[in-house]
Amino acid sequence: MKGVRNLNRKMMWKTASVLLSAAMLFSSAAVYAAEEDETENLTVATTALEEVSTGIEMNTDYPGMAATAGDTISFSLDFISADGAGHDITLTTESLPDGWEGYFKGSSTEISKVHITGNESNDSDLVTYSLTIPDEEEDGEYEVVLLATSDTGDTDTLTLTLNVSAEVRGESSFSSEYPEQEGATGTSFSFDATLINNRTTDQTYSLSTETPSGWTVTITPSDDTSTAVASIDVDAESSQGLTITVTPPETVEKGEYTIPVTATSANETLKMELTINITGTYDISLSTSSGLLSFDAYENKESSVTLVITNNGNVDLTDVTLSSSAPTDWEVTFSESTIDTLEAGASVEVTAYVTPCEDSITGDYETDITVSTSETSDTAAFRVSVKTSSTWGFVAIGIIILLVILLALIFKKFGRR
């Protein structure tokens, strides 16, 4: 029994020894972990302190952009003086892809240094970084690194990321909903056009046209048609409506005419063609060879007048028809009442025969003669002077003479008595 008790005491001491060793190991591990945490916290605090002590910061609102080969993009740069002091900052491009062009601008002038006052509100938008991507750049992601170095030796870098893609290349457009129009000579044609800038930057487009001699073209913004423009600004990924007014000369010949219109920016040239179909000038006139629109006539007797019909237009006229409007019971006929074709610029003579009615009394009458086609017409108002026939005058004179002779014979015979 005593041997068993001794054995139990030995086991108890061994167990206590093991527990004491484990407790000492755990305590050592805890102390080590606490020291490690303290070291890490000290490192973080030191880093934060170092960051706070940095004199300048350079940043931009949009450091990552999508772009197209050939684009020129501007980044607005802001500066912060973390220590609250003013600094002169030297600006450089630390990294730039081959063939790319980049420079810093201040007030539209290329610069290499900028002064910040330490007042954050006054140091915003001081500098713009202009970046031009080559026209033939391949698709991909590119980085541009900018470096700012203060007069105290503090530095800060800014990485710009450009995702170049050809997907939007050429999507800018210049078009008209109705690019083809038709009208007669003397018509002014108005085209509603839309200029779309699908690029990621604002564009200024110069507007130009090519026209035949004597034609005029004016381009106005759709929202201000009173102001003709030679160039126009279009915001990135937006459109501008334009009204294009084309006026041909009065002497333009019949035919189809093409008017090229071009919108050119620093990055692209957009072309559009307007088509105008001139149907021709339709104009006809009716007169006489002397230009007089009057003649004499006698009751119930046919009188004639020579008419001159002229095609003053630049298109041949077909089915030219003559008609009249005369006093009641008068008769008007023509040597030919229909002309099959009258060529442009040509004239033709036609005789009109006018017969007043039998009971017409002496006086002036109006007779209208009209020449017409399906496209144009002209009317001439003739003054017709109706006179008494000279035959009856001679008869009257003869009667009077006979009466005089008869009276003379009567007086001679009875006067002797």
Short mmCIF file of C-alpha atoms in Angstrom, two decimals:
data_model
loop_
_atom_site.label_atom_id
_atom_site.label_comp_id
_atom_site.label_asym_id
_atom_site.label_seq_id
_atom_site.Cartn_x
_atom_site.Cartn_y
_atom_site.Cartn_z
CA MET A 1 0.00 0.00 0.00
CA LYS A 2 2.80 2.39 0.88
CA GLY A 3 4.47 1.63 -2.49
CA VAL A 4 1.27 2.60 -4.35
CA ARG A 5 1.10 5.94 -2.50
CA ASN A 6 4.67 6.74 -3.43
CA LEU A 7 3.91 5.96 -7.05
CA ASN A 8 0.89 8.31 -7.03
CA ARG A 9 2.96 11.13 -5.54
CA LYS A 10 5.58 10.73 -8.27
CA MET A 11 2.89 10.89 -10.98
CA MET A 12 1.38 14.01 -9.43
CA TRP A 13 4.74 15.77 -9.40
CA LYS A 14 5.40 14.82 -13.00
CA THR A 15 1.96 16.12 -14.06
CA ALA A 16 2.50 19.39 -12.20
CA SER A 17 5.91 19.74 -13.80
CA VAL A 18 4.44 19.25 -17.30
CA LEU A 19 1.69 21.81 -16.60
CA LEU A 20 4.20 24.31 -15.28
CA SER A 21 6.36 23.89 -18.38
CA ALA A 22 3.36 24.34 -20.68
CA ALA A 23 2.32 27.49 -18.81
CA MET A 24 5.82 28.92 -19.15
CA LEU A 25 5.87 28.18 -22.90
CA PHE A 26 2.42 29.78 -23.41
CA SER A 27 3.51 32.86 -21.48
CA SER A 28 6.65 33.18 -23.59
CA ALA A 29 4.61 32.87 -26.82
CA ALA A 30 2.16 35.54 -25.63
CA VAL A 31 4.97 37.90 -24.79
CA TYR A 32 6.55 37.31 -28.22
CA ALA A 33 3.23 37.91 -30.01
CA ALA A 34 2.67 41.12 -28.03
CA GLU A 35 6.16 42.32 -28.92
CA GLU A 36 5.55 41.49 -32.60
CA ASP A 37 2.20 43.39 -32.60
CA GLU A 38 3.89 46.32 -30.92
CA THR A 39 6.64 46.27 -33.58
CA GLU A 40 4.03 46.15 -36.38
CA ASN A 41 2.03 48.99 -34.85
CA LEU A 42 5.21 51.00 -34.52
CA THR A 43 6.02 50.34 -38.18
CA VAL A 44 2.52 51.43 -39.27
CA ALA A 45 2.74 54.54 -37.15
CA THR A 46 6.16 55.33 -38.57
CA THR A 47 4.87 54.86 -42.13
CA ALA A 48 1.84 57.05 -41.46
CA LEU A 49 4.13 59.68 -39.99
CA GLU A 50 6.32 59.52 -43.08
CA GLU A 51 3.24 59.90 -45.31
CA VAL A 52 2.04 62.89 -43.38
CA SER A 53 5.45 64.46 -43.71
CA THR A 54 5.38 64.13 -47.56
CA GLY A 55 5.30 67.68 -48.92
CA ILE A 56 3.17 67.30 -52.12
CA GLU A 57 0.50 65.19 -53.77
CA MET A 58 -0.48 65.15 -57.45
CA ASN A 59 -3.76 63.61 -58.66
CA THR A 60 -6.49 63.76 -61.28
CA ASP A 61 -10.19 63.00 -61.19
CA TYR A 62 -10.08 60.42 -64.00
CA PRO A 63 -6.71 58.62 -64.10
CA GLY A 64 -8.11 55.86 -66.31
CA MET A 65 -9.76 56.58 -69.69
CA ALA A 66 -10.86 54.84 -72.87
CA ALA A 67 -9.36 56.31 -76.01
CA THR A 68 -8.98 55.81 -79.73
CA ALA A 69 -5.83 55.89 -81.83
CA GLY A 70 -5.27 59.46 -82.93
CA ASP A 71 -7.05 61.01 -79.93
CA THR A 72 -5.68 63.98 -78.02
CA ILE A 73 -6.78 63.78 -74.39
CA SER A 74 -6.38 66.31 -71.59
CA PHE A 75 -6.06 65.44 -67.91
CA SER A 76 -6.73 68.15 -65.34
CA LEU A 77 -4.14 67.90 -62.54
CA ASP A 78 -4.65 68.94 -58.91
CA PHE A 79 -1.89 69.49 -56.31
CA ILE A 80 -1.97 69.37 -52.52
CA SER A 81 0.67 70.68 -50.16
CA ALA A 82 0.39 68.16 -47.34
CA ASP A 83 2.66 70.16 -45.04
CA GLY A 84 0.68 73.35 -45.62
CA ALA A 85 3.61 75.20 -47.15
CA GLY A 86 4.01 76.64 -50.64
CA HIS A 87 6.22 74.81 -53.11
CA ASP A 88 7.71 75.17 -56.59
CA ILE A 89 7.07 71.86 -58.32
CA THR A 90 9.02 70.57 -61.32
CA LEU A 91 6.86 68.51 -63.68
CA THR A 92 8.21 65.75 -65.90
CA THR A 93 6.91 62.79 -67.86
CA GLU A 94 8.65 59.82 -66.30
CA SER A 95 7.25 57.14 -68.59
CA LEU A 96 5.55 57.44 -72.02
CA PRO A 97 4.83 54.75 -74.67
CA ASP A 98 6.85 54.97 -77.88
CA GLY A 99 5.46 57.46 -80.37
CA TRP A 100 3.16 59.14 -77.88
CA GLU A 101 3.38 62.86 -77.19
CA GLY A 102 2.68 64.47 -73.84
CA TYR A 103 3.29 67.81 -72.21
CA PHE A 104 2.08 69.96 -69.32
CA LYS A 105 0.01 73.08 -69.98
CA GLY A 106 -0.88 76.06 -67.84
CA SER A 107 -3.17 78.78 -69.26
CA SER A 108 -2.84 77.16 -72.74
CA THR A 109 0.98 77.43 -72.59
CA GLU A 110 3.43 74.55 -72.26
CA ILE A 111 5.07 74.62 -68.82
CA SER A 112 7.65 72.68 -66.83
CA LYS A 113 7.04 74.08 -63.31
CA VAL A 114 4.08 75.16 -61.20
CA HIS A 115 3.87 76.97 -57.86
CA ILE A 116 1.35 75.80 -55.26
CA THR A 117 0.46 77.96 -52.29
CA GLY A 118 -0.52 75.29 -49.79
CA ASN A 119 -4.16 76.30 -50.04
CA GLU A 120 -5.86 73.27 -51.52
CA SER A 121 -8.77 75.28 -52.97
CA ASN A 122 -6.34 77.43 -54.98
CA ASP A 123 -4.25 74.57 -56.31
CA SER A 124 -6.96 72.76 -58.29
CA ASP A 125 -6.97 72.72 -62.10
CA LEU A 126 -3.68 74.61 -62.21
CA VAL A 127 -2.16 72.29 -64.79
CA THR A 128 -3.44 70.23 -67.69
CA TYR A 129 -1.53 67.30 -69.13
CA SER A 130 -2.12 66.97 -72.89
CA LEU A 131 -1.59 63.51 -74.32
CA THR A 132 -1.67 62.56 -78.03
CA ILE A 133 -1.95 58.93 -79.11
CA PRO A 134 -0.41 57.94 -82.49
CA ASP A 135 -2.88 57.37 -85.34
CA GLU A 136 -1.72 53.80 -85.89
CA GLU A 137 -1.47 52.70 -82.26
CA GLU A 138 -2.60 49.14 -81.63
CA ASP A 139 -5.40 48.21 -79.25
CA GLY A 140 -4.36 47.61 -75.66
CA GLU A 141 -3.83 49.11 -72.22
CA TYR A 142 -1.06 51.69 -71.87
CA GLU A 143 0.37 53.58 -68.90
CA VAL A 144 1.80 57.07 -68.68
CA VAL A 145 3.65 58.01 -65.48
CA LEU A 146 3.97 61.64 -64.39
CA LEU A 147 6.46 62.86 -61.81
CA ALA A 148 6.17 65.94 -59.58
CA THR A 149 9.28 67.04 -57.63
CA SER A 150 9.08 69.82 -55.05
CA ASP A 151 11.78 72.32 -54.22
CA THR A 152 12.30 70.45 -50.92
CA GLY A 153 13.04 67.20 -52.72
CA ASP A 154 9.65 65.59 -52.05
CA THR A 155 8.21 63.65 -54.99
CA ASP A 156 4.92 62.16 -56.06
CA THR A 157 3.98 60.13 -59.13
CA LEU A 158 0.70 59.76 -60.96
CA THR A 159 -0.04 56.85 -63.25
CA LEU A 160 -2.49 57.44 -66.13
CA THR A 161 -4.05 54.36 -67.69
CA LEU A 162 -5.29 54.50 -71.30
CA ASN A 163 -7.37 51.71 -72.78
CA VAL A 164 -6.88 52.18 -76.52
CA SER A 165 -9.52 50.53 -78.70
CA ALA A 166 -10.36 50.77 -82.39
CA GLU A 167 -13.99 49.88 -81.80
CA VAL A 168 -15.13 53.50 -81.79
CA ARG A 169 -12.75 54.61 -84.56
CA GLY A 170 -14.71 56.10 -87.47
CA GLU A 171 -18.01 56.13 -85.64
CA SER A 172 -18.09 59.90 -85.62
CA SER A 173 -20.34 60.89 -88.51
CA PHE A 174 -21.67 63.74 -90.61
CA SER A 175 -24.95 63.01 -92.36
CA SER A 176 -28.30 64.37 -93.54
CA GLU A 177 -31.65 62.64 -93.22
CA TYR A 178 -32.60 63.70 -96.76
CA PRO A 179 -29.34 64.23 -98.71
CA GLU A 180 -31.10 64.28 -102.12
CA GLN A 181 -33.59 66.99 -103.15
CA GLU A 182 -35.25 68.12 -106.37
CA GLY A 183 -36.58 71.46 -107.57
CA ALA A 184 -36.82 73.97 -110.40
CA THR A 185 -34.29 76.69 -111.14
CA GLY A 186 -34.54 79.51 -108.63
CA THR A 187 -35.33 77.18 -105.73
CA SER A 188 -33.26 77.33 -102.53
CA PHE A 189 -32.64 73.94 -100.95
CA SER A 190 -32.41 73.39 -97.17
CA PHE A 191 -30.79 70.27 -95.70
CA ASP A 192 -30.99 69.24 -92.02
CA ALA A 193 -27.67 67.64 -91.06
CA THR A 194 -26.26 66.09 -87.89
CA LEU A 195 -22.60 66.15 -86.85
CA ILE A 196 -21.86 63.41 -84.28
CA ASN A 197 -18.63 63.38 -82.22
CA ASN A 198 -18.19 59.86 -80.83
CA ARG A 199 -14.69 60.54 -79.52
CA THR A 200 -13.85 60.79 -75.86
CA THR A 201 -12.66 64.39 -76.22
CA ASP A 202 -14.28 67.63 -77.38
CA GLN A 203 -13.69 68.42 -81.05
CA THR A 204 -13.64 71.66 -83.05
CA TYR A 205 -14.75 71.02 -86.63
CA SER A 206 -14.00 73.34 -89.55
CA LEU A 207 -16.84 73.30 -92.08
CA SER A 208 -16.25 73.63 -95.83
CA THR A 209 -18.06 72.98 -99.12
CA GLU A 210 -17.25 72.63 -102.81
CA THR A 211 -19.79 74.20 -105.18
CA PRO A 212 -20.05 75.00 -108.89
CA SER A 213 -19.47 78.62 -109.93
CA GLY A 214 -22.29 80.93 -108.90
CA TRP A 215 -23.72 78.66 -106.19
CA THR A 216 -23.90 79.80 -102.55
CA VAL A 217 -23.93 77.65 -99.41
CA THR A 218 -24.51 78.77 -95.82
CA ILE A 219 -24.23 76.56 -92.71
CA THR A 220 -25.99 77.51 -89.48
CA PRO A 221 -26.53 75.73 -86.14
CA SER A 222 -30.04 74.28 -85.95
CA ASP A 223 -30.69 76.21 -82.74
CA ASP A 224 -29.55 79.53 -84.24
CA THR A 225 -30.34 79.68 -87.96
CA SER A 226 -29.60 83.41 -88.10
CA THR A 227 -25.85 82.93 -87.62
CA ALA A 228 -23.73 81.40 -90.37
CA VAL A 229 -20.65 79.53 -89.10
CA ALA A 230 -17.39 78.27 -90.60
CA SER A 231 -16.53 76.04 -87.62
CA ILE A 232 -18.31 74.58 -84.61
CA ASP A 233 -17.42 72.92 -81.29
CA VAL A 234 -18.95 69.54 -80.48
CA ASP A 235 -18.61 68.04 -77.00
CA ALA A 236 -17.24 64.53 -76.53
CA GLU A 237 -19.77 61.80 -77.31
CA SER A 238 -22.46 64.29 -78.35
CA SER A 239 -23.99 65.72 -81.52
CA GLN A 240 -24.74 69.07 -83.15
CA GLY A 241 -27.59 69.79 -85.57
CA LEU A 242 -26.81 71.95 -88.62
CA THR A 243 -28.92 73.55 -91.36
CA ILE A 244 -27.23 73.71 -94.76
CA THR A 245 -28.86 76.08 -97.26
CA VAL A 246 -27.86 75.72 -100.93
CA THR A 247 -28.90 78.34 -103.51
CA PRO A 248 -28.18 77.71 -107.22
CA PRO A 249 -27.80 80.65 -109.64
CA GLU A 250 -30.87 81.77 -111.60
CA THR A 251 -29.25 80.61 -114.84
CA VAL A 252 -28.46 77.07 -113.70
CA GLU A 253 -29.17 74.41 -116.26
CA LYS A 254 -31.24 71.31 -115.80
CA GLY A 255 -29.27 68.41 -114.33
CA GLU A 256 -27.97 66.68 -111.21
CA TYR A 257 -25.42 68.46 -109.02
CA THR A 258 -23.36 67.10 -106.11
CA ILE A 259 -22.29 69.36 -103.23
CA PRO A 260 -19.51 67.85 -101.01
CA VAL A 261 -19.56 69.12 -97.40
CA THR A 262 -16.63 68.42 -95.05
CA ALA A 263 -16.20 68.69 -91.27
CA THR A 264 -12.53 68.57 -90.25
CA SER A 265 -11.06 68.43 -86.72
CA ALA A 266 -7.52 67.84 -85.49
CA ASN A 267 -8.25 64.11 -85.31
CA GLU A 268 -10.59 63.28 -88.18
CA THR A 269 -12.18 64.37 -91.44
CA LEU A 270 -15.89 63.66 -91.93
CA LYS A 271 -17.42 63.96 -95.40
CA MET A 272 -20.98 64.12 -96.68
CA GLU A 273 -22.43 64.59 -100.16
CA LEU A 274 -25.64 66.49 -100.91
CA THR A 275 -27.36 65.88 -104.26
CA ILE A 276 -29.59 68.45 -106.00
CA ASN A 277 -31.59 67.60 -109.09
CA ILE A 278 -32.52 70.74 -111.03
CA THR A 279 -35.64 69.95 -113.05
CA GLY A 280 -35.22 73.13 -115.16
CA THR A 281 -36.83 76.54 -115.69
CA TYR A 282 -40.33 76.60 -117.14
CA ASP A 283 -41.24 79.98 -118.62
CA ILE A 284 -43.26 80.90 -121.70
CA SER A 285 -44.35 84.28 -123.05
CA LEU A 286 -46.93 85.49 -125.57
CA SER A 287 -46.63 88.76 -127.51
CA THR A 288 -46.47 90.17 -131.05
CA SER A 289 -43.50 90.95 -133.27
CA SER A 290 -44.00 94.69 -132.66
CA GLY A 291 -44.84 94.28 -129.00
CA LEU A 292 -48.22 96.03 -129.51
CA LEU A 293 -51.24 94.31 -128.03
CA SER A 294 -53.90 96.12 -130.06
CA PHE A 295 -55.43 95.95 -133.56
CA ASP A 296 -58.49 97.06 -135.53
CA ALA A 297 -61.41 94.89 -136.57
CA TYR A 298 -64.76 95.22 -138.28
CA GLU A 299 -68.11 93.74 -137.41
CA ASN A 300 -68.70 90.32 -138.93
CA LYS A 301 -65.34 90.52 -140.68
CA GLU A 302 -62.24 88.45 -139.94
CA SER A 303 -59.10 90.29 -138.81
CA SER A 304 -55.72 88.70 -138.16
CA VAL A 305 -52.85 89.32 -135.77
CA THR A 306 -49.47 87.57 -135.68
CA LEU A 307 -48.56 86.13 -132.28
CA VAL A 308 -45.00 85.38 -131.11
CA ILE A 309 -44.68 82.53 -128.59
CA THR A 310 -41.28 82.21 -126.84
CA ASN A 311 -39.90 79.50 -124.55
CA ASN A 312 -37.83 81.50 -122.06
CA GLY A 313 -36.91 78.47 -119.96
CA ASN A 314 -34.08 75.98 -120.28
CA VAL A 315 -36.29 72.95 -120.80
CA ASP A 316 -38.15 71.98 -123.99
CA LEU A 317 -41.92 72.46 -123.70
CA THR A 318 -44.39 70.00 -125.15
CA ASP A 319 -48.11 70.21 -125.98
CA VAL A 320 -48.21 74.01 -126.10
CA THR A 321 -51.88 75.00 -126.42
CA LEU A 322 -53.54 78.28 -127.51
CA SER A 323 -56.95 79.40 -126.22
CA SER A 324 -58.92 82.64 -126.07
CA SER A 325 -61.52 84.57 -124.14
CA ALA A 326 -63.48 87.07 -126.31
CA PRO A 327 -66.79 89.02 -126.16
CA THR A 328 -70.00 87.06 -126.66
CA ASP A 329 -70.58 85.72 -130.18
CA TRP A 330 -67.11 86.71 -131.33
CA GLU A 331 -65.05 84.04 -133.08
CA VAL A 332 -61.32 83.47 -132.49
CA THR A 333 -59.30 80.82 -134.33
CA PHE A 334 -55.60 80.07 -134.79
CA SER A 335 -53.44 78.94 -137.67
CA GLU A 336 -52.35 76.17 -135.30
CA SER A 337 -53.90 75.76 -131.88
CA THR A 338 -51.32 73.22 -130.60
CA ILE A 339 -47.54 73.16 -130.86
CA ASP A 340 -46.11 69.70 -130.25
CA THR A 341 -42.64 70.84 -129.06
CA LEU A 342 -41.16 74.25 -128.40
CA GLU A 343 -37.43 73.99 -127.70
CA ALA A 344 -35.74 75.91 -124.91
CA GLY A 345 -34.98 79.48 -126.04
CA ALA A 346 -36.93 79.11 -129.29
CA SER A 347 -39.83 81.21 -130.63
CA VAL A 348 -42.64 80.42 -133.02
CA GLU A 349 -45.19 82.59 -134.85
CA VAL A 350 -48.88 81.74 -134.91
CA THR A 351 -51.67 83.75 -136.57
CA ALA A 352 -54.83 84.52 -134.60
CA TYR A 353 -58.05 85.30 -136.54
CA VAL A 354 -60.64 87.47 -134.76
CA THR A 355 -64.16 88.04 -136.09
CA PRO A 356 -66.46 90.45 -134.18
CA CYS A 357 -70.15 89.56 -134.23
CA GLU A 358 -72.48 91.10 -136.81
CA ASP A 359 -74.15 93.56 -134.43
CA SER A 360 -70.95 94.85 -132.85
CA ILE A 361 -70.98 98.58 -132.44
CA THR A 362 -68.02 100.85 -132.83
CA GLY A 363 -65.74 100.82 -129.76
CA ASP A 364 -62.86 99.10 -127.97
CA TYR A 365 -63.16 95.51 -126.78
CA GLU A 366 -60.80 93.17 -124.87
CA THR A 367 -59.84 89.75 -126.13
CA ASP A 368 -57.52 87.55 -124.02
CA ILE A 369 -55.29 84.98 -125.69
CA THR A 370 -53.54 82.36 -123.53
CA VAL A 371 -50.66 80.03 -124.30
CA SER A 372 -50.17 77.17 -121.81
CA THR A 373 -48.41 73.89 -121.03
CA SER A 374 -48.69 71.58 -118.05
CA GLU A 375 -45.80 73.47 -116.37
CA THR A 376 -46.35 77.15 -117.26
CA SER A 377 -48.58 79.63 -119.07
CA ASP A 378 -48.91 83.27 -120.19
CA THR A 379 -51.87 85.45 -121.15
CA ALA A 380 -51.91 88.56 -123.35
CA ALA A 381 -54.85 91.00 -123.22
CA PHE A 382 -55.51 92.52 -126.67
CA ARG A 383 -57.45 95.76 -127.21
CA VAL A 384 -59.62 95.32 -130.31
CA SER A 385 -61.03 98.53 -131.86
CA VAL A 386 -64.20 97.72 -133.81
CA LYS A 387 -64.92 100.16 -136.67
CA THR A 388 -67.83 100.63 -139.06
CA SER A 389 -67.29 99.18 -142.51
CA SER A 390 -66.13 101.76 -145.16
CA THR A 391 -68.57 100.29 -147.75
CA TRP A 392 -71.54 101.71 -145.91
CA GLY A 393 -69.76 105.03 -145.79
CA PHE A 394 -69.42 105.12 -149.53
CA VAL A 395 -73.05 104.09 -149.93
CA ALA A 396 -74.12 106.90 -147.64
CA ILE A 397 -72.03 109.39 -149.58
CA GLY A 398 -73.51 108.14 -152.85
CA ILE A 399 -77.02 108.54 -151.49
CA ILE A 400 -76.25 112.05 -150.37
CA ILE A 401 -74.84 112.94 -153.80
CA LEU A 402 -77.90 111.50 -155.52
CA LEU A 403 -80.17 113.49 -153.22
CA VAL A 404 -78.25 116.69 -153.97
CA ILE A 405 -78.50 116.07 -157.74
CA LEU A 406 -82.19 115.26 -157.45
CA LEU A 407 -82.88 118.45 -155.48
CA ALA A 408 -80.92 120.48 -157.99
CA LEU A 409 -82.99 119.12 -160.86
CA ILE A 410 -86.21 119.82 -158.95
CA PHE A 411 -85.20 123.43 -158.25
CA LYS A 412 -84.14 123.92 -161.85
CA LYS A 413 -87.40 122.58 -163.28
CA PHE A 414 -89.80 124.32 -161.00
CA GLY A 415 -87.72 127.44 -160.55
CA ARG A 416 -88.48 128.64 -164.14
CA ARG A 417 -92.12 128.67 -163.48
#
